[in-house]
mmCIF file of C-alpha atoms in Angstrom:
data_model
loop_
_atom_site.group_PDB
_atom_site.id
_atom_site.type_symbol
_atom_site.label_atom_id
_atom_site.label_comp_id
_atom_site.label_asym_id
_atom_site.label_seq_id
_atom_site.Cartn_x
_atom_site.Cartn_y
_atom_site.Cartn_z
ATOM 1 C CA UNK A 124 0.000 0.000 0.000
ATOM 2 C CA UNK A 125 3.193 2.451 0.798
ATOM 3 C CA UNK A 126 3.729 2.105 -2.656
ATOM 4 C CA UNK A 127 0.336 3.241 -4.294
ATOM 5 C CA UNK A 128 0.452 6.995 -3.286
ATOM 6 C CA UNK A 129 2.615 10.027 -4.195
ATOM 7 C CA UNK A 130 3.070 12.975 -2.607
ATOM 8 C CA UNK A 131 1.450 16.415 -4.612
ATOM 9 C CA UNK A 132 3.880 19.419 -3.815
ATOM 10 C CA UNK A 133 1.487 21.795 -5.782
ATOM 11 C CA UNK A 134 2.304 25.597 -6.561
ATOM 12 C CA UNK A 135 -0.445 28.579 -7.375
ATOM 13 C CA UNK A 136 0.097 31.482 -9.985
ATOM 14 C CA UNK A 137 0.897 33.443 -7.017
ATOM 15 C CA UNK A 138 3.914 31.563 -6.107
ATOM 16 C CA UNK A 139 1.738 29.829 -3.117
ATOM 17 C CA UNK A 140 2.461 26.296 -2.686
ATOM 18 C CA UNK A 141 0.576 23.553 -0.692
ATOM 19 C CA UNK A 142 0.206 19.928 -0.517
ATOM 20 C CA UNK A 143 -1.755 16.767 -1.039
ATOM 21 C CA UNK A 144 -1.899 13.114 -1.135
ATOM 22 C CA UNK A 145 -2.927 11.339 -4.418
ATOM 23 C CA UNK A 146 -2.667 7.625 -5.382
ATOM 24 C CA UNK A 147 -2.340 5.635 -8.531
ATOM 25 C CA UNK A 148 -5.108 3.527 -9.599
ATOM 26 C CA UNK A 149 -5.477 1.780 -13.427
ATOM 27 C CA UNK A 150 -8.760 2.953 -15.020
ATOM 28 C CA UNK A 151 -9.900 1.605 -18.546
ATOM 29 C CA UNK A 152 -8.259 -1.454 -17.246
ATOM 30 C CA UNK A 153 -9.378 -4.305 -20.054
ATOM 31 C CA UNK A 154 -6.503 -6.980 -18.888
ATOM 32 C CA UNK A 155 -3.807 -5.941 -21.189
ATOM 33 C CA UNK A 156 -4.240 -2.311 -21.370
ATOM 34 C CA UNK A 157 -5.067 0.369 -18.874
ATOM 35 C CA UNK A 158 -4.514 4.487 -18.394
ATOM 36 C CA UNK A 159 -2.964 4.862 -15.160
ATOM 37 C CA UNK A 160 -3.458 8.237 -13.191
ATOM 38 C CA UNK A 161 -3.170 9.327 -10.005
ATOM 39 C CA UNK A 162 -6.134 10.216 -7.766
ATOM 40 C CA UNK A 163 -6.757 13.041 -5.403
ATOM 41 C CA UNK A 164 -9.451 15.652 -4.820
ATOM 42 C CA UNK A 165 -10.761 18.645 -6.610
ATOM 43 C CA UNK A 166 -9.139 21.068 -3.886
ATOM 44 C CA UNK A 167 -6.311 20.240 -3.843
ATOM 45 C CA UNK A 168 -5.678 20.959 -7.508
ATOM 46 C CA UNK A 169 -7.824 23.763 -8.334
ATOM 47 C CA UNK A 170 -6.060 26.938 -9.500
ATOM 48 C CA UNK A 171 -2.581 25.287 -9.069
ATOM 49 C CA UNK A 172 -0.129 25.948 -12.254
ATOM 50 C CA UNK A 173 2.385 23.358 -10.935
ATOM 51 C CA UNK A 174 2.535 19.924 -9.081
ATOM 52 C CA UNK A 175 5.456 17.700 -8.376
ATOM 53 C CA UNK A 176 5.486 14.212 -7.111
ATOM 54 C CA UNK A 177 8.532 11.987 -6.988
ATOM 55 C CA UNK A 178 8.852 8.539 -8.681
ATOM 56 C CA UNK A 179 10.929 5.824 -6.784
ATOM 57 C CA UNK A 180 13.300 3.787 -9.148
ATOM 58 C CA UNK A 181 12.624 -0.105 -9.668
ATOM 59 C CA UNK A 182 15.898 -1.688 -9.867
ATOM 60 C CA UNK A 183 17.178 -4.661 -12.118
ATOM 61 C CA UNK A 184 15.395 -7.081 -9.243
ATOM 62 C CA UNK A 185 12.420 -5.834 -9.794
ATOM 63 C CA UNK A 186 12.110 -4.760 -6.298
ATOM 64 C CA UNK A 187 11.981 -0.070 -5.401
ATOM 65 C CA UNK A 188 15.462 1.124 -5.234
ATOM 66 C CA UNK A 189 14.673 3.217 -1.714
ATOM 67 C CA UNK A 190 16.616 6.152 -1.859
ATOM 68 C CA UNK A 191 16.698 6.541 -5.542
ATOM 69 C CA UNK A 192 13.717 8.896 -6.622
ATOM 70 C CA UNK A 193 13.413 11.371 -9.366
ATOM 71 C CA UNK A 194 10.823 14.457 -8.901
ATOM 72 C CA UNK A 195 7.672 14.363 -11.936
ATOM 73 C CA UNK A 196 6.894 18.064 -12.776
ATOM 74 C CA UNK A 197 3.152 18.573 -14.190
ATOM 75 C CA UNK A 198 2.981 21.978 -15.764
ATOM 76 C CA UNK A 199 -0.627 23.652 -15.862
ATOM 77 C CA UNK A 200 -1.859 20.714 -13.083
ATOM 78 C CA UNK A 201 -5.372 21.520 -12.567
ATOM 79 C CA UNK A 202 -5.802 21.673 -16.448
ATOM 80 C CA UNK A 203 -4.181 18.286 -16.771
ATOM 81 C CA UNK A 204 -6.521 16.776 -14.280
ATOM 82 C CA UNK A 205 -9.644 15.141 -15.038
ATOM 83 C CA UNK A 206 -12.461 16.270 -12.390
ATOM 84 C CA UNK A 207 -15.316 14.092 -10.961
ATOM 85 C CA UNK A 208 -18.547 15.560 -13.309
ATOM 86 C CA UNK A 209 -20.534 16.065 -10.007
ATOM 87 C CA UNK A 210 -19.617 19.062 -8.290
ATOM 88 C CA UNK A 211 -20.509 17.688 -5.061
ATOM 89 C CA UNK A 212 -17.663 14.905 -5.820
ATOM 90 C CA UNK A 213 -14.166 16.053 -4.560
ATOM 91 C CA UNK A 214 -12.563 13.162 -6.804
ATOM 92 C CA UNK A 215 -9.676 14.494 -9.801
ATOM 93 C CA UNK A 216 -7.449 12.467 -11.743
ATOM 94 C CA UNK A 217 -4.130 12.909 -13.250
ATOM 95 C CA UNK A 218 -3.310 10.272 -16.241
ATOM 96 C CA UNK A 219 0.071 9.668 -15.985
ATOM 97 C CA UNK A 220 1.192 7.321 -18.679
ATOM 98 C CA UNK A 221 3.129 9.494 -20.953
ATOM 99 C CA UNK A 222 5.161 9.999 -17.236
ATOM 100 C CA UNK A 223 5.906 6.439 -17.185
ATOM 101 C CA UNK A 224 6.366 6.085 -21.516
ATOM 102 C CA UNK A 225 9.063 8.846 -21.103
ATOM 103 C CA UNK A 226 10.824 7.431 -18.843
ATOM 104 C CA UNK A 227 11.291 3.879 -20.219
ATOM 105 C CA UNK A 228 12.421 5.620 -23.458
ATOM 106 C CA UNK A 229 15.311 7.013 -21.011
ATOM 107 C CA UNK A 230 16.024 3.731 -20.117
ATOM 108 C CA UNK A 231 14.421 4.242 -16.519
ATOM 109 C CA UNK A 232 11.235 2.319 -14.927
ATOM 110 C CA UNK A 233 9.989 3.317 -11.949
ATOM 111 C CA UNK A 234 8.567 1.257 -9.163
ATOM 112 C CA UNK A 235 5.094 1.363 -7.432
ATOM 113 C CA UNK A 236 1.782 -0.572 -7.139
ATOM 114 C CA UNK A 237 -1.505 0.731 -8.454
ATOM 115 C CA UNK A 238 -4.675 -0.035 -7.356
ATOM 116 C CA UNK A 239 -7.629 -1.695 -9.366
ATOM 117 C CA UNK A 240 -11.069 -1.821 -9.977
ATOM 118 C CA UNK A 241 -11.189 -5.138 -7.819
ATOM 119 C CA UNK A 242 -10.219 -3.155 -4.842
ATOM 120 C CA UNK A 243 -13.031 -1.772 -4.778
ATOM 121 C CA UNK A 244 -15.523 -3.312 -2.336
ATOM 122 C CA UNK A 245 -18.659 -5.741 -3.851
ATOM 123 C CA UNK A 246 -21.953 -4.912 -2.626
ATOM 124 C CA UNK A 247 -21.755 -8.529 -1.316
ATOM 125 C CA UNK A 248 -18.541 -7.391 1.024
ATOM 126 C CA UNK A 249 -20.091 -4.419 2.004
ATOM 127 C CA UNK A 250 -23.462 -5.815 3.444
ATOM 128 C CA UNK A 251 -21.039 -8.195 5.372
ATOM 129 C CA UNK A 252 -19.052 -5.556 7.431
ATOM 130 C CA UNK A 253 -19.668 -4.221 10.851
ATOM 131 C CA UNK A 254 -20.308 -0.468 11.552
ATOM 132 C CA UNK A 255 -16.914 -0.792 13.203
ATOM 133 C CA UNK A 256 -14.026 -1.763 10.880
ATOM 134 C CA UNK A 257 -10.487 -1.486 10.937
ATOM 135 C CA UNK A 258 -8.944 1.070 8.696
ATOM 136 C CA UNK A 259 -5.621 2.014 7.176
ATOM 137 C CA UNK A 260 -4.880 5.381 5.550
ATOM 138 C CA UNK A 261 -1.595 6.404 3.725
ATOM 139 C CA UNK A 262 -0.730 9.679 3.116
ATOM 140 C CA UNK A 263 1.508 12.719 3.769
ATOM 141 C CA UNK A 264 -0.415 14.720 6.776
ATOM 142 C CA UNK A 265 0.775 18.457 7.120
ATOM 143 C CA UNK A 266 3.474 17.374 4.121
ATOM 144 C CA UNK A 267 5.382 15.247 6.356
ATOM 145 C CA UNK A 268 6.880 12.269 4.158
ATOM 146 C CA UNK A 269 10.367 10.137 4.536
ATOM 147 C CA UNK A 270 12.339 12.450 1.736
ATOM 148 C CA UNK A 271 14.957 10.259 1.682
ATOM 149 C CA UNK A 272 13.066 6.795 0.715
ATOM 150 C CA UNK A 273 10.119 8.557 -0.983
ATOM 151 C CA UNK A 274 7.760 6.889 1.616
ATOM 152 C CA UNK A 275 4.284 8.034 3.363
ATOM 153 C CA UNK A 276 2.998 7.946 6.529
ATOM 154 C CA UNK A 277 0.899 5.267 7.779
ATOM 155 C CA UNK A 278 -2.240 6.044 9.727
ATOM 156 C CA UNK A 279 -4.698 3.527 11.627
ATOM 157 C CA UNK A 280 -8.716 4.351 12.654
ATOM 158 C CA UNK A 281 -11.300 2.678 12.230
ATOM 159 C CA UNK A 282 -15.347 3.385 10.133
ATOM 160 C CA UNK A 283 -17.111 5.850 12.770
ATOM 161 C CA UNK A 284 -19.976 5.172 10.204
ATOM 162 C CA UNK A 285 -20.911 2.135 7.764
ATOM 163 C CA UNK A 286 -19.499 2.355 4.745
ATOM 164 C CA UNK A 287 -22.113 0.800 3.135
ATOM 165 C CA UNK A 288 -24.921 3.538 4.075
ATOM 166 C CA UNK A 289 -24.381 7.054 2.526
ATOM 167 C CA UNK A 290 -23.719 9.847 5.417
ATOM 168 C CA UNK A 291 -26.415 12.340 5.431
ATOM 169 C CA UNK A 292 -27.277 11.211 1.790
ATOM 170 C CA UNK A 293 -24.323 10.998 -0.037
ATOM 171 C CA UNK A 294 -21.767 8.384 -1.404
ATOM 172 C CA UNK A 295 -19.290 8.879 1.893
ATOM 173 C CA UNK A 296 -19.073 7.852 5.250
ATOM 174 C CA UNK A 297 -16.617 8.892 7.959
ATOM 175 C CA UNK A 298 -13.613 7.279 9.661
ATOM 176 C CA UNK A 299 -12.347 7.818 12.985
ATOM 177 C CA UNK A 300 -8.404 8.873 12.327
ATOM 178 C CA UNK A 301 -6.245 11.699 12.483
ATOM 179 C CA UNK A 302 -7.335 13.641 9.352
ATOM 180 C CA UNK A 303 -4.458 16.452 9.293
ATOM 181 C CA UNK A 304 -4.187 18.834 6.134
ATOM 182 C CA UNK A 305 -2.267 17.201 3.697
ATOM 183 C CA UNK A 306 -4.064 14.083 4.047
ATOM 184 C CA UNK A 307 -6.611 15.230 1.255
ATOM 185 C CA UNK A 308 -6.595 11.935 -1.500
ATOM 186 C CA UNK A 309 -5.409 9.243 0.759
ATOM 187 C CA UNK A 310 -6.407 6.086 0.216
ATOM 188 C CA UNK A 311 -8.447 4.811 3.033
ATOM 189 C CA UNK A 312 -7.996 0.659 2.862
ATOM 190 C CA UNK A 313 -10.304 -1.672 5.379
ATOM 191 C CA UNK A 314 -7.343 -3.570 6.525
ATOM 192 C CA UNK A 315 -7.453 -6.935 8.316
ATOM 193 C CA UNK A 316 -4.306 -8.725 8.388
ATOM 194 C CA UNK A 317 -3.638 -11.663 9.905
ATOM 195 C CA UNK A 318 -7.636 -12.442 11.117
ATOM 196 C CA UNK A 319 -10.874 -10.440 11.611
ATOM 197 C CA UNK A 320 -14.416 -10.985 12.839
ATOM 198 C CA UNK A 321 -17.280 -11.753 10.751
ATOM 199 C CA UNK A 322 -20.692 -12.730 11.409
ATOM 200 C CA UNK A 323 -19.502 -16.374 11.515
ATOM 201 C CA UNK A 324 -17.143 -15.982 14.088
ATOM 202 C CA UNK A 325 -13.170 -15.170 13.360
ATOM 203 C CA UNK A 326 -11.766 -15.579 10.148
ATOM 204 C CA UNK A 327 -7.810 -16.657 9.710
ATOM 205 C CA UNK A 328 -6.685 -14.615 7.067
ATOM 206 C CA UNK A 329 -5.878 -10.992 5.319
ATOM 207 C CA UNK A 330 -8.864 -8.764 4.058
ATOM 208 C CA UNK A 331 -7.965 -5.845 1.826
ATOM 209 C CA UNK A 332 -10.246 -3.215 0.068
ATOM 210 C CA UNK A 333 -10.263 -0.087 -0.956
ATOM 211 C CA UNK A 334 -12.516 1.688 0.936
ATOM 212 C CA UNK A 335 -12.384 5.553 -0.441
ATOM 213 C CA UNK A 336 -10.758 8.653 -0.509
ATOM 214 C CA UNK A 337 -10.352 11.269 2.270
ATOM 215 C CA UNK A 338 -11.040 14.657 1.347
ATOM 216 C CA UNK A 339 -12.160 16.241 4.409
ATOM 217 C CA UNK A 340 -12.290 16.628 8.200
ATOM 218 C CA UNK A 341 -14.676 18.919 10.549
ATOM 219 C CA UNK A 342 -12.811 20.641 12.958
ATOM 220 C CA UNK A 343 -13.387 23.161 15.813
ATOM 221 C CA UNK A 344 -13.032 26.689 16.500
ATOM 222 C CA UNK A 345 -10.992 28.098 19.148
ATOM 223 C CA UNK A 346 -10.002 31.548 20.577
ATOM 224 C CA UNK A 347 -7.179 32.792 22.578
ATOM 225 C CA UNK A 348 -5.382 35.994 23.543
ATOM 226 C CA UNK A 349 -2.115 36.311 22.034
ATOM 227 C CA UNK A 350 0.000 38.238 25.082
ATOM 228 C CA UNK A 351 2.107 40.932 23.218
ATOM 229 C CA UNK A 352 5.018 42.172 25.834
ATOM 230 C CA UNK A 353 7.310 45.316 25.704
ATOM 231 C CA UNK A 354 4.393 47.317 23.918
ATOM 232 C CA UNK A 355 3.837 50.711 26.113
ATOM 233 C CA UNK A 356 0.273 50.908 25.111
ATOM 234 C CA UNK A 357 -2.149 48.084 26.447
ATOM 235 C CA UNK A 358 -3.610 45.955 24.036
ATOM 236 C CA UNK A 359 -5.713 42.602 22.906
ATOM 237 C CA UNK A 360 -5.547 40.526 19.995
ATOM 238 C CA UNK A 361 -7.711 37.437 19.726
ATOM 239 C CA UNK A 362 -6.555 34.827 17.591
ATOM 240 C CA UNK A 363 -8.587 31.743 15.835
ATOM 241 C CA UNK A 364 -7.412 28.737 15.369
ATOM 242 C CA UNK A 365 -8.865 25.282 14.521
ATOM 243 C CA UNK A 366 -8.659 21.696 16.405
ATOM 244 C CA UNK A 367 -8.961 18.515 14.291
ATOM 245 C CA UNK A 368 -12.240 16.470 15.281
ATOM 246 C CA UNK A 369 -10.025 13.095 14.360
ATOM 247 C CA UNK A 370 -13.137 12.625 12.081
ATOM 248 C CA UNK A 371 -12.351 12.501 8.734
ATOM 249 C CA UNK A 372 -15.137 12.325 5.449
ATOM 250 C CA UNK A 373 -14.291 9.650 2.918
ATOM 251 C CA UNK A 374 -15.528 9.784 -0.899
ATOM 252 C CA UNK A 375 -16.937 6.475 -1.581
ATOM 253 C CA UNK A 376 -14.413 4.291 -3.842
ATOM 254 C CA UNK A 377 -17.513 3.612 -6.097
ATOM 255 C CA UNK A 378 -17.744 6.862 -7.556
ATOM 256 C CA UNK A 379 -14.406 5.767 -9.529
ATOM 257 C CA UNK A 380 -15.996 4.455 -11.469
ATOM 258 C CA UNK A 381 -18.121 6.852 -12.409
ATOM 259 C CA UNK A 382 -14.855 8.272 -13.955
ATOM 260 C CA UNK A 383 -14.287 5.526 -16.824
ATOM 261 C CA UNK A 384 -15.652 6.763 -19.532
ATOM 262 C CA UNK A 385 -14.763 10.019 -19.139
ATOM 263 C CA UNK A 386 -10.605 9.279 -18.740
ATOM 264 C CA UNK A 387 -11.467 7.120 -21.973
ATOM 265 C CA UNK A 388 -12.551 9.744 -23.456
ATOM 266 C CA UNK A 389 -10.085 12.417 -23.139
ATOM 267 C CA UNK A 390 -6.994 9.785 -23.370
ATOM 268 C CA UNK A 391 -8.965 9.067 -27.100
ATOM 269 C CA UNK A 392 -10.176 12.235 -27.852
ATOM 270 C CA UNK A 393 -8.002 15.317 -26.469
ATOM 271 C CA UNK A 394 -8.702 18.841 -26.093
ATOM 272 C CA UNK A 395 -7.482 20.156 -29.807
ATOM 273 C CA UNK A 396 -6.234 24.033 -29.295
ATOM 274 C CA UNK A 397 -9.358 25.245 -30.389
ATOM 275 C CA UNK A 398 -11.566 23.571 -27.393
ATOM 276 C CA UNK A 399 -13.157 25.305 -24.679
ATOM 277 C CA UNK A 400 -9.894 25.017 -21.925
ATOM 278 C CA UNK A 401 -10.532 22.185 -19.407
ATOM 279 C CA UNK A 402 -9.922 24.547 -16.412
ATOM 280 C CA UNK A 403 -13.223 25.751 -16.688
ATOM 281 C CA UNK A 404 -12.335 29.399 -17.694
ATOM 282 C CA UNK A 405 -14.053 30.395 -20.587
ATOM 283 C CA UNK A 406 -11.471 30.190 -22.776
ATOM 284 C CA UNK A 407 -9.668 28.482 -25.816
ATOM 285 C CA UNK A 408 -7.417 26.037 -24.331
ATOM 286 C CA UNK A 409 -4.269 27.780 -26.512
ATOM 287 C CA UNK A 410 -5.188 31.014 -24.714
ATOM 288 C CA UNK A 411 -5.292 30.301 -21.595
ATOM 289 C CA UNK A 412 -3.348 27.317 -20.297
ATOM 290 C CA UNK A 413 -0.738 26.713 -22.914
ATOM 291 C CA UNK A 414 0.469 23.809 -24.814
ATOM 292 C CA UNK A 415 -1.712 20.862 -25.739
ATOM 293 C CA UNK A 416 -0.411 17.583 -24.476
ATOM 294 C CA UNK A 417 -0.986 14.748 -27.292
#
C-alpha cells in the first residue's frame, strides 16, 4: 500500500504552494491495457499551475530502489486533471502514462503498485461488514513524508460510520483517524491482516479493500489571547485557530468508477487548441493554459 500513493507538492500562480496526497489507480483497465493516473481531490488541484510528485526507481530485481527517486513536474496541473462531473464529488485524476512512456524511453522504470477496480468493495462485502471496521490510511499529513526513501505515513482508525450507508445522503461515510491537512486523497484501505471478525465468528486470514478517498475533516473553532510584551500601550488581539475532530469524510471508492468513460474519453479524444480550456475558464485552451499535451 506504501507504494500506491505520491506525494502532490502543488504551486499557485501566485507563487503559493501547498500539498496533497494522491494515489495511482489503473482505469480503462481491459486486462492488457489500462490508463494509469493518479487520484486526489478537486481542492487540492484547483487553481494550481504546478505539481510535483517523486517517482521511486525499480531496480534490475524488480524490487523499489529506496533512496533513488526522481521528482515528476506537471505543468498547468489543474488543467491536466480530469475532475469528478458532479460538483458535489471532490474526486480528480491525473493520467500519468506518458510519465511512465518517457521514462522507459530514457532507459528508466519506476517502481510502485496501483490499485484496481477489484479493490473496490462488492456490494456482497459491504453488506457483510460491521459499523466498526479497521482502517488504514496512507498519506503525507501536514506534508510530512520520509524524503529520503520517498515513503508516506501510515495512519490507523477505524469506520465511525458504515461504509455501506451514505452519510447524510451521499456516497461517503466517515472514519475515525487523524485527518491532518495534507491528508486530502489518501487512500483509506479496510485492513485486516492476519484475522478479523465476521458474522460467523473469526476468520484466519488478510482482508484488503479499498474503501475511499479522504477529502475532508470537521474541525473546531478556538479563541485565545495572544499576550504581546514590551508594547507601552495596552492591548488585545484574539486569535482563531482550529482543532482537528479526528473525524475525517471519505468519498466512496464507487464513484471511480463513475470516472471511466470520461478518462477514456479524453486519453482518445483530447482537447485540440481550439476547445473550450478544461480549467473551466471560458477560454480556448491555446489562450489560456498553454500547450496541448498529445
Amino acid at each position: 500500500m506504501v507504494h500506491s500513493t505520491v506525494r502532490i507538492q502543488c504551486e499557485d500562480a501566485q507563487g503559493g504552494t501547498s500539498s496533497g496526497t494522491g494515489y495511482i489507480f489503473l482505469f480503462c483497465d481491459d486486462g492488457t491495457n489500462s490508463v494509469p493516473c493518479v487520484v486526489t481531490n478537486k481542492h487540492v488541484i484547483e487553481g494550481k499551475v504546478r505539481g510535483v510528485f517523486h517517482m521511486t526507481l525499480r531496480g534490475q530485481d524488480g524490487e523499489p530502489m529506496l533512496g533513488n527517486h526522481e521528482a515528476v513536474i506537471v505543468e498547468q496541473l489543474e488543467a491536466s486533471c480530469i475532475k469528478h462531473p458532479d460538483p458535489s464529488v471532490d474526486l480528480a485524476v491525473l493520467p500519468i502514462a506518458t510519465v511512465i512512456n518517457a521514462a522507459s524511453r530514457r532507459g528508466g522504470d519506476y517502481y510502485f503498485v496501483p490499485l484496481t477496480h477489484n479493490l473496490i468493495p462488492t456490494r456482497e462485502l459491504l453488506d457483510s461488514l460491521s459499523p466498526l471496521e479497521n482502517i488504514v490510511m496512507i498519506g503525507y499529513p501536514t506534508g510530512l513524508w520520509d524524503q529520503v526513501h520517498n515513503l508516506p505515513i501510515i495512519r490507523r482508525g477505524i469506520t465511525a460510520t458504515h461504509p455501506r450507508l451514505p452519510l447524510n445522503g451521499k456516497s461517503e461515510f466517515l472514519i475515525d483517524a487523524a485527518c491532518f491537512p495534507g491528508s486530502s486523497g489518501s487512500p483509506v484501505f479496510l485492513a485486516d491482516l492476519g484475522s478479523y471478525a465476521s458474522r460467523g465468528g473469526m476468520v484466519v486470514g488478510t482482508r484488503i479493500s479499498l474503501l475511499g478517498t479522504l477529502y475532508a475533516g470537521p474541525v473546531l473553532n478556538t479563541e485565545g489571547e495572544i499576550v504581546v510584551i514590551d508594547v507601552p500601550t495596552e492591548s488585545r488581539q484574539v486569535a482563531r485557530g482550529h482543532i482537528p475532530t479526528n473525524l475525517g469524510y471519505v468519498v466512496s471508492s464507487s464513484r471511480l468508477t463513475e470516472m471511466e468513460d470520461i478518462v477514456r474519453a479524453r486519453i482518445t479524444n483530447p482537447p485540440s487548441r481550439n476547445s473550450p480550456c478544461p480549467c473551466g475558464k471560458p477560454a480556448r485552451f491555446k489562450e489560456c493554459c498553454g500547450t496541448v499535451r498529445r
